[in-house]
Coordinates of C-alpha atoms and ligand atoms in Angstrom, one line a residue:
M1245 CA -5.4 -8.3 -18.0
Q1246 CA -8.6 -8.8 -16.0
A1247 CA -8.1 -9.7 -12.3
A1248 CA -9.3 -13.1 -11.2
H1249 CA -12.0 -11.7 -8.9
T1250 CA -13.6 -8.4 -7.9
H1251 CA -11.4 -6.8 -5.3
R1252 CA -12.9 -6.6 -1.9
V1253 CA -12.1 -3.3 -0.3
A1254 CA -12.9 -2.0 3.2
V1255 CA -13.6 1.7 3.0
I1256 CA -13.0 3.8 6.1
G1257 CA -14.1 7.3 5.2
G1258 CA -13.4 8.6 8.7
D1259 CA -13.8 12.2 9.8
G1260 CA -13.9 15.7 8.3
I1261 CA -12.9 15.7 4.6
G1262 CA -12.1 12.0 4.7
P1263 CA -15.4 10.8 3.2
E1264 CA -15.4 13.6 0.6
V1265 CA -12.0 12.8 -0.8
L1266 CA -12.6 9.1 -0.8
A1267 CA -15.8 9.6 -2.8
E1268 CA -13.6 11.2 -5.6
A1269 CA -11.0 8.4 -5.3
L1270 CA -13.8 5.7 -5.8
K1271 CA -15.3 7.7 -8.7
V1272 CA -11.9 7.7 -10.4
V1273 CA -11.3 3.9 -9.8
A1274 CA -14.7 3.2 -11.3
A1275 CA -13.9 5.4 -14.3
A1276 CA -10.7 3.5 -14.7
G1277 CA -12.8 0.4 -15.2
V1278 CA -11.9 -1.5 -12.1
P1279 CA -15.0 -2.9 -10.3
L1280 CA -14.6 -3.0 -6.5
D1281 CA -16.7 -4.8 -4.0
T1282 CA -16.6 -2.2 -1.2
T1283 CA -17.8 -2.4 2.4
D1284 CA -18.0 0.8 4.5
Y1285 CA -16.7 0.9 8.0
D1286 CA -17.7 3.7 10.4
L1287 CA -14.5 4.3 12.4
G1288 CA -12.8 7.5 13.6
A1289 CA -13.6 10.4 15.9
G1290 CA -17.3 10.5 15.1
R1291 CA -17.8 6.9 16.0
Y1292 CA -15.7 7.2 19.1
V1293 CA -17.6 10.2 20.4
R1294 CA -20.9 8.5 19.7
T1295 CA -20.2 5.0 21.0
G1296 CA -16.8 4.9 22.8
D1297 CA -15.5 2.4 20.2
V1298 CA -12.1 2.9 18.6
L1299 CA -11.5 -0.4 16.8
P1300 CA -13.5 -3.4 18.2
D1301 CA -11.6 -6.7 18.0
T1302 CA -14.4 -8.1 15.8
T1303 CA -14.0 -5.3 13.3
L1304 CA -10.2 -5.8 13.2
E1305 CA -10.8 -9.5 12.4
E1306 CA -13.2 -8.6 9.6
L1307 CA -10.8 -6.2 8.1
R1308 CA -8.1 -8.9 7.9
G1309 CA -10.4 -10.7 5.3
F1310 CA -10.3 -7.9 2.7
D1311 CA -8.0 -7.5 -0.2
A1312 CA -7.2 -3.9 0.8
I1313 CA -8.3 -1.0 3.0
L1314 CA -8.9 2.5 1.8
L1315 CA -8.9 5.2 4.5
G1316 CA -9.8 8.8 4.2
A1317 CA -8.8 10.6 7.3
I1318 CA -9.4 10.3 11.0
G1319 CA -9.3 12.7 13.8
P1320 CA -11.4 15.3 15.8
P1321 CA -11.5 19.0 15.0
V1322 CA -8.4 20.9 16.1
G1323 CA -8.9 22.0 19.7
D1324 CA -11.5 19.3 20.5
T1325 CA -11.0 17.8 23.9
T1326 CA -13.5 14.9 23.8
V1327 CA -11.0 12.6 22.1
P1328 CA -7.8 12.3 24.2
P1329 CA -4.6 12.6 22.1
G1330 CA -3.4 9.2 21.0
T1331 CA -6.8 7.5 21.3
L1332 CA -7.4 7.2 17.6
E1333 CA -3.7 7.4 16.5
R1334 CA -2.7 4.5 18.7
G1335 CA -6.0 2.7 18.9
L1336 CA -7.0 2.8 15.3
L1337 CA -4.3 3.9 12.8
L1338 CA -1.2 2.5 14.5
R1339 CA -3.1 -0.6 15.6
L1340 CA -4.0 -1.4 12.0
R1341 CA -0.4 -0.7 10.9
F1342 CA 1.0 -3.0 13.6
E1343 CA -1.6 -5.8 13.6
L1344 CA -1.6 -6.1 9.8
D1345 CA 2.2 -5.8 9.7
L1346 CA 2.1 -2.9 7.3
Y1347 CA 5.8 -2.5 7.6
V1348 CA 6.5 -0.2 4.7
N1349 CA 4.9 3.3 4.5
L1350 CA 5.5 4.2 0.9
R1351 CA 5.1 7.9 0.1
P1352 CA 5.7 9.0 -3.5
Y1353 CA 6.3 12.7 -4.3
R1354 CA 6.4 14.7 -7.4
G1355 CA 7.0 18.5 -7.2
V1356 CA 4.0 20.2 -8.8
P1357 CA 4.7 23.1 -11.2
G1358 CA 5.5 26.3 -9.4
S1359 CA 6.3 24.5 -6.1
V1360 CA 9.6 24.7 -4.2
A1361 CA 10.4 21.2 -5.5
D1362 CA 9.1 21.7 -9.0
G1363 CA 10.2 18.7 -11.1
A1364 CA 11.4 16.6 -8.2
D1365 CA 10.4 12.9 -8.3
F1366 CA 11.2 10.8 -5.3
V1367 CA 9.8 8.2 -3.0
V1368 CA 10.1 7.9 0.8
V1369 CA 10.1 4.4 2.3
R1370 CA 9.2 5.0 5.9
E1371 CA 9.6 2.1 8.3
N1372 CA 6.1 1.7 9.7
T1373 CA 6.0 -0.7 12.7
E1374 CA 8.9 0.2 15.0
G1375 CA 11.1 3.1 16.2
A1376 CA 9.5 5.6 18.5
Y1377 CA 6.1 4.5 17.4
A1378 CA 6.4 1.1 19.0
G1379 CA 4.9 2.4 22.3
E1380 CA 7.8 1.5 24.5
G1381 CA 8.0 3.5 27.7
G1382 CA 5.9 4.7 30.6
F1383 CA 5.6 7.0 33.5
L1384 CA 7.0 6.9 37.0
R1385 CA 5.5 9.0 39.8
K1386 CA 3.1 10.5 37.3
G1387 CA 1.5 13.8 38.2
T1388 CA 4.0 14.4 41.0
P1389 CA 6.9 17.0 40.9
D1390 CA 9.3 14.0 40.6
E1391 CA 7.5 12.6 37.5
V1392 CA 9.6 10.7 35.0
A1393 CA 8.5 9.8 31.4
T1394 CA 10.4 7.6 29.1
Q1395 CA 9.7 6.9 25.5
G1396 CA 12.0 4.4 23.8
S1397 CA 12.7 3.6 20.2
V1398 CA 12.6 0.0 19.1
N1399 CA 14.9 -0.9 16.2
T1400 CA 15.3 -4.5 15.1
R1401 CA 17.7 -5.8 12.5
F1402 CA 14.7 -7.7 11.1
G1403 CA 12.6 -4.6 10.8
A1404 CA 15.4 -2.4 9.3
E1405 CA 16.4 -5.1 6.9
R1406 CA 13.0 -5.9 5.4
C1407 CA 12.4 -2.2 5.0
A1408 CA 15.9 -1.7 3.4
R1409 CA 15.3 -4.6 1.0
F1410 CA 12.0 -3.2 -0.1
A1411 CA 13.6 0.2 -0.7
F1412 CA 16.5 -1.3 -2.7
D1413 CA 14.1 -3.4 -4.8
L1414 CA 12.1 -0.2 -5.5
A1415 CA 15.2 1.8 -6.4
R1416 CA 16.4 -0.9 -8.8
H1417 CA 13.3 -0.5 -10.9
R1418 CA 13.5 3.3 -11.1
P1419 CA 15.4 5.1 -13.7
A1420 CA 17.8 6.9 -11.3
R1421 CA 18.6 3.9 -9.2
R1422 CA 19.6 5.9 -6.2
L1423 CA 18.9 5.2 -2.5
T1424 CA 19.6 7.5 0.4
L1425 CA 19.4 6.4 4.0
V1426 CA 18.2 9.3 6.3
H1427 CA 18.9 9.0 10.0
K1428 CA 20.9 10.7 12.8
T1429 CA 23.9 8.4 13.2
N1430 CA 26.0 11.1 14.8
V1431 CA 23.7 11.2 17.8
L1432 CA 21.5 8.1 17.7
T1433 CA 24.7 5.9 17.8
F1434 CA 22.8 2.7 18.5
A1435 CA 19.8 2.8 16.3
G1436 CA 21.6 4.8 13.6
D1437 CA 24.5 2.3 13.6
L1438 CA 22.1 -0.6 13.2
W1439 CA 20.3 1.1 10.3
Q1440 CA 23.6 2.1 8.6
R1441 CA 25.2 -1.4 8.9
T1442 CA 21.9 -3.0 7.7
V1443 CA 21.7 -0.7 4.6
R1444 CA 25.3 -1.3 3.7
E1445 CA 25.0 -5.0 3.9
V1446 CA 21.7 -5.1 1.9
A1447 CA 23.4 -2.9 -0.6
T1448 CA 25.8 -5.6 -1.6
D1449 CA 22.9 -7.5 -3.0
Y1450 CA 22.0 -4.5 -5.2
P1451 CA 25.2 -3.4 -6.9
E1452 CA 23.2 -1.6 -9.6
V1453 CA 21.8 0.8 -7.0
A1454 CA 24.0 3.8 -5.8
H1455 CA 23.5 4.5 -2.1
D1456 CA 24.4 7.3 0.2
Y1457 CA 23.5 8.7 3.6
N1458 CA 22.2 12.0 5.0
H1459 CA 21.6 13.1 8.5
V1460 CA 18.0 14.0 9.0
D1461 CA 18.6 17.6 9.8
A1462 CA 20.7 18.1 6.6
A1463 CA 18.0 16.2 4.7
C1464 CA 15.5 18.9 5.7
I1465 CA 17.7 21.5 4.1
Y1466 CA 18.3 19.4 0.9
L1467 CA 14.6 18.7 0.6
V1468 CA 14.0 22.5 0.4
E1469 CA 17.1 23.5 -1.5
Q1470 CA 18.0 20.5 -3.8
P1471 CA 15.0 18.1 -3.7
A1472 CA 16.1 16.7 -7.1
R1473 CA 19.0 14.9 -5.4
Y1474 CA 16.6 12.3 -4.0
D1475 CA 15.3 9.2 -5.7
V1476 CA 14.4 6.6 -3.0
V1477 CA 14.8 7.7 0.6
V1478 CA 14.7 5.1 3.3
T1479 CA 14.3 6.1 6.9
D1480 CA 12.8 5.2 10.3
N1481 CA 9.3 5.7 11.5
L1482 CA 9.5 9.1 13.2
F1483 CA 12.0 10.7 10.8
G1484 CA 9.8 9.4 8.0
D1485 CA 6.7 11.0 9.6
I1486 CA 8.4 14.4 9.8
L1487 CA 10.2 14.2 6.5
T1488 CA 7.1 13.3 4.6
D1489 CA 5.1 16.3 5.8
L1490 CA 8.1 18.5 4.7
A1491 CA 8.2 16.7 1.4
G1492 CA 4.5 17.3 0.9
A1493 CA 4.9 21.0 1.7
V1494 CA 7.8 21.5 -0.8
C1495 CA 6.1 19.5 -3.5
G1496 CA 3.0 21.7 -3.7
G1497 CA 1.1 20.9 -0.5
I1498 CA 0.0 18.0 1.7
G1499 CA -3.2 17.8 -0.4
F1500 CA -1.2 16.0 -3.1
A1501 CA 0.6 13.5 -0.8
A1502 CA -0.5 9.9 -1.1
S1503 CA 0.6 6.9 0.9
A1504 CA 0.5 3.1 0.9
N1505 CA 0.9 1.2 4.1
L1506 CA 2.1 -2.0 2.7
N1507 CA 2.4 -5.6 3.9
P1508 CA 4.7 -6.6 1.1
D1509 CA 4.6 -10.3 2.2
R1510 CA 0.8 -10.2 1.7
T1511 CA -0.1 -12.0 4.9
G1512 CA -3.0 -9.6 5.1
P1513 CA -4.5 -6.5 3.4
S1514 CA -2.5 -3.4 2.8
M1515 CA -4.0 0.0 3.7
F1516 CA -4.0 3.1 1.5
E1517 CA -4.5 6.7 2.7
P1518 CA -3.7 10.3 2.0
V1519 CA -1.0 11.7 4.2
H1520 CA -3.2 14.6 5.2
G1521 CA -5.6 14.7 8.1
A1522 CA -9.4 15.3 8.6
A1523 CA -9.2 19.1 8.1
H1524 CA -12.6 19.8 9.7
D1525 CA -12.2 23.5 9.0
I1526 CA -12.8 22.9 5.3
A1527 CA -15.1 19.8 5.5
G1528 CA -18.2 20.3 3.5
T1529 CA -16.9 23.3 1.7
G1530 CA -16.0 21.4 -1.5
T1531 CA -12.5 22.8 -1.4
A1532 CA -10.5 19.8 -0.2
N1533 CA -7.9 18.5 -2.6
P1534 CA -8.9 15.0 -3.6
L1535 CA -5.6 14.2 -5.4
A1536 CA -3.9 12.6 -2.4
A1537 CA -6.8 10.2 -2.0
I1538 CA -7.0 9.6 -5.8
T1539 CA -3.3 8.8 -6.0
S1540 CA -3.6 6.6 -2.9
A1541 CA -6.3 4.6 -4.7
A1542 CA -4.0 4.2 -7.7
L1543 CA -1.4 2.8 -5.3
M1544 CA -4.0 0.4 -4.1
L1545 CA -4.8 -0.7 -7.6
E1546 CA -1.1 -1.3 -8.3
H1547 CA -0.9 -3.5 -5.2
L1548 CA -4.0 -5.4 -6.3
G1549 CA -2.4 -6.3 -9.6
E1550 CA -4.3 -3.6 -11.7
A1551 CA -1.0 -2.0 -12.9
D1552 CA -2.6 -0.7 -16.1
A1553 CA -5.5 1.1 -14.5
A1554 CA -3.1 2.4 -11.8
E1555 CA -0.7 3.8 -14.4
R1556 CA -3.6 5.5 -16.3
I1557 CA -4.7 7.2 -13.1
H1558 CA -1.2 8.3 -12.3
K1559 CA -0.9 9.8 -15.8
A1560 CA -4.3 11.5 -15.6
V1561 CA -3.3 13.0 -12.2
R1562 CA 0.0 14.2 -13.6
S1563 CA -1.5 15.8 -16.7
Y1564 CA -4.3 17.4 -14.7
V1565 CA -1.8 18.8 -12.1
D1566 CA 0.5 20.1 -14.8
E1567 CA -2.4 22.0 -16.3
T1568 CA -4.0 23.3 -13.2
T1569 CA -1.1 24.2 -10.8
G1570 CA 1.6 26.7 -11.1
P1571 CA 1.9 30.5 -10.9
A1572 CA -0.8 31.1 -13.5
T1573 CA -3.5 29.2 -11.5
T1574 CA -5.5 31.3 -9.1
Q1575 CA -8.7 29.4 -8.5
P1576 CA -8.4 25.7 -7.3
A1577 CA -11.1 23.4 -8.7
S1578 CA -13.7 22.1 -6.3
T1579 CA -13.2 18.6 -4.8
G1580 CA -15.9 17.1 -7.1
A1581 CA -14.7 19.0 -10.2
A1582 CA -11.1 17.8 -9.7
G1583 CA -12.4 14.2 -9.4
D1584 CA -14.5 14.6 -12.5
A1585 CA -11.6 16.1 -14.4
I1586 CA -9.4 13.1 -13.6
A1587 CA -12.1 10.6 -14.4
E1588 CA -12.7 12.3 -17.8
R1589 CA -9.1 11.8 -18.7
L1590 CA -9.1 8.1 -18.3
Ligands
LIG1009 C1 0.9 10.0 9.3 C2 0.2 10.6 10.5 C3 0.2 9.5 11.6 C4 1.6 9.2 12.0 C5 -0.6 9.9 12.9 C6 -2.0 10.4 12.6 C7 -0.5 8.7 13.9 O1 0.8 11.8 11.0 O2 0.3 9.1 8.8 O3 1.9 10.5 8.9 O4 2.2 9.9 12.8 O5 2.1 8.3 11.3
LIG1010 MN1 2.4 12.4 9.7

């Protein structure tokens, strides 16, 4: 079915390999036959170093008006000291997640052939607006020998519940219909208790979904040793951050890992981005893996109501990956060749 209007998408290429991988993602979307009305936004480390701007209020207001945001990667080169840590993370990425109420960070994984998690197929639903990321805390007597730093974790029933409901809804529509809460209830007895009670209560509305619980440290072992046990994993912001990098590594590399920062209530645009960073060390070499960006774009199309095009891209990515990864493969395709190969399969 044709969508009612051309989707208006804000494109933030960002730094390092960000613009290169997004170019492939946009190439593939065009090949899938979905016209986009794109507007480029120059944001990230480059912009900050040049102008001192991170995310001007006027830009944020403009971004609210789009149907979706596609982001490549932001960040300075490793070792760079011109951008203080947290400037872009808190000022740009987290600000967008919080301001646009992108409360679910959806990260799907499929173990590529030959990877530790070969054959695994699971999704992590990471809470995306609370927890240790909320920015609660501060310093006392900073810079003195008696310095104190606190960094709290904010956990609301509201935040845990809307995330849990999203995860159960997702699990209900997947063949395995299993959900695992990952937390650390044996030590984080307040936040963990709130999460566990919330998940148990929400579960009563989803009798068709089996649910269990893993401590986060144990989940790290299971992800490496028995990744196939997972279907939908729901977890808090910080555990989700760490677990999804591990999931990327065991599933073939972070270059395959896509994400959707979703506002499921659709009170504003959702934002789609690969999980990986700017990788300045390989920028311009044509060796960046564009599959995370391409899959992120497919997640965007799904959200925009273009389910058919999204599914065709997912299928093309799966078949391409099955043919080009695994023990027999020695030479990865270039960034552009990988994008072309996916586009040709559509
Ligand atoms: C991610 C990233 C971000 C996070 C950083 C860049 C703020 O690591 O999307 O996983 O911690 O959420
Ligand atoms: Mn991360």
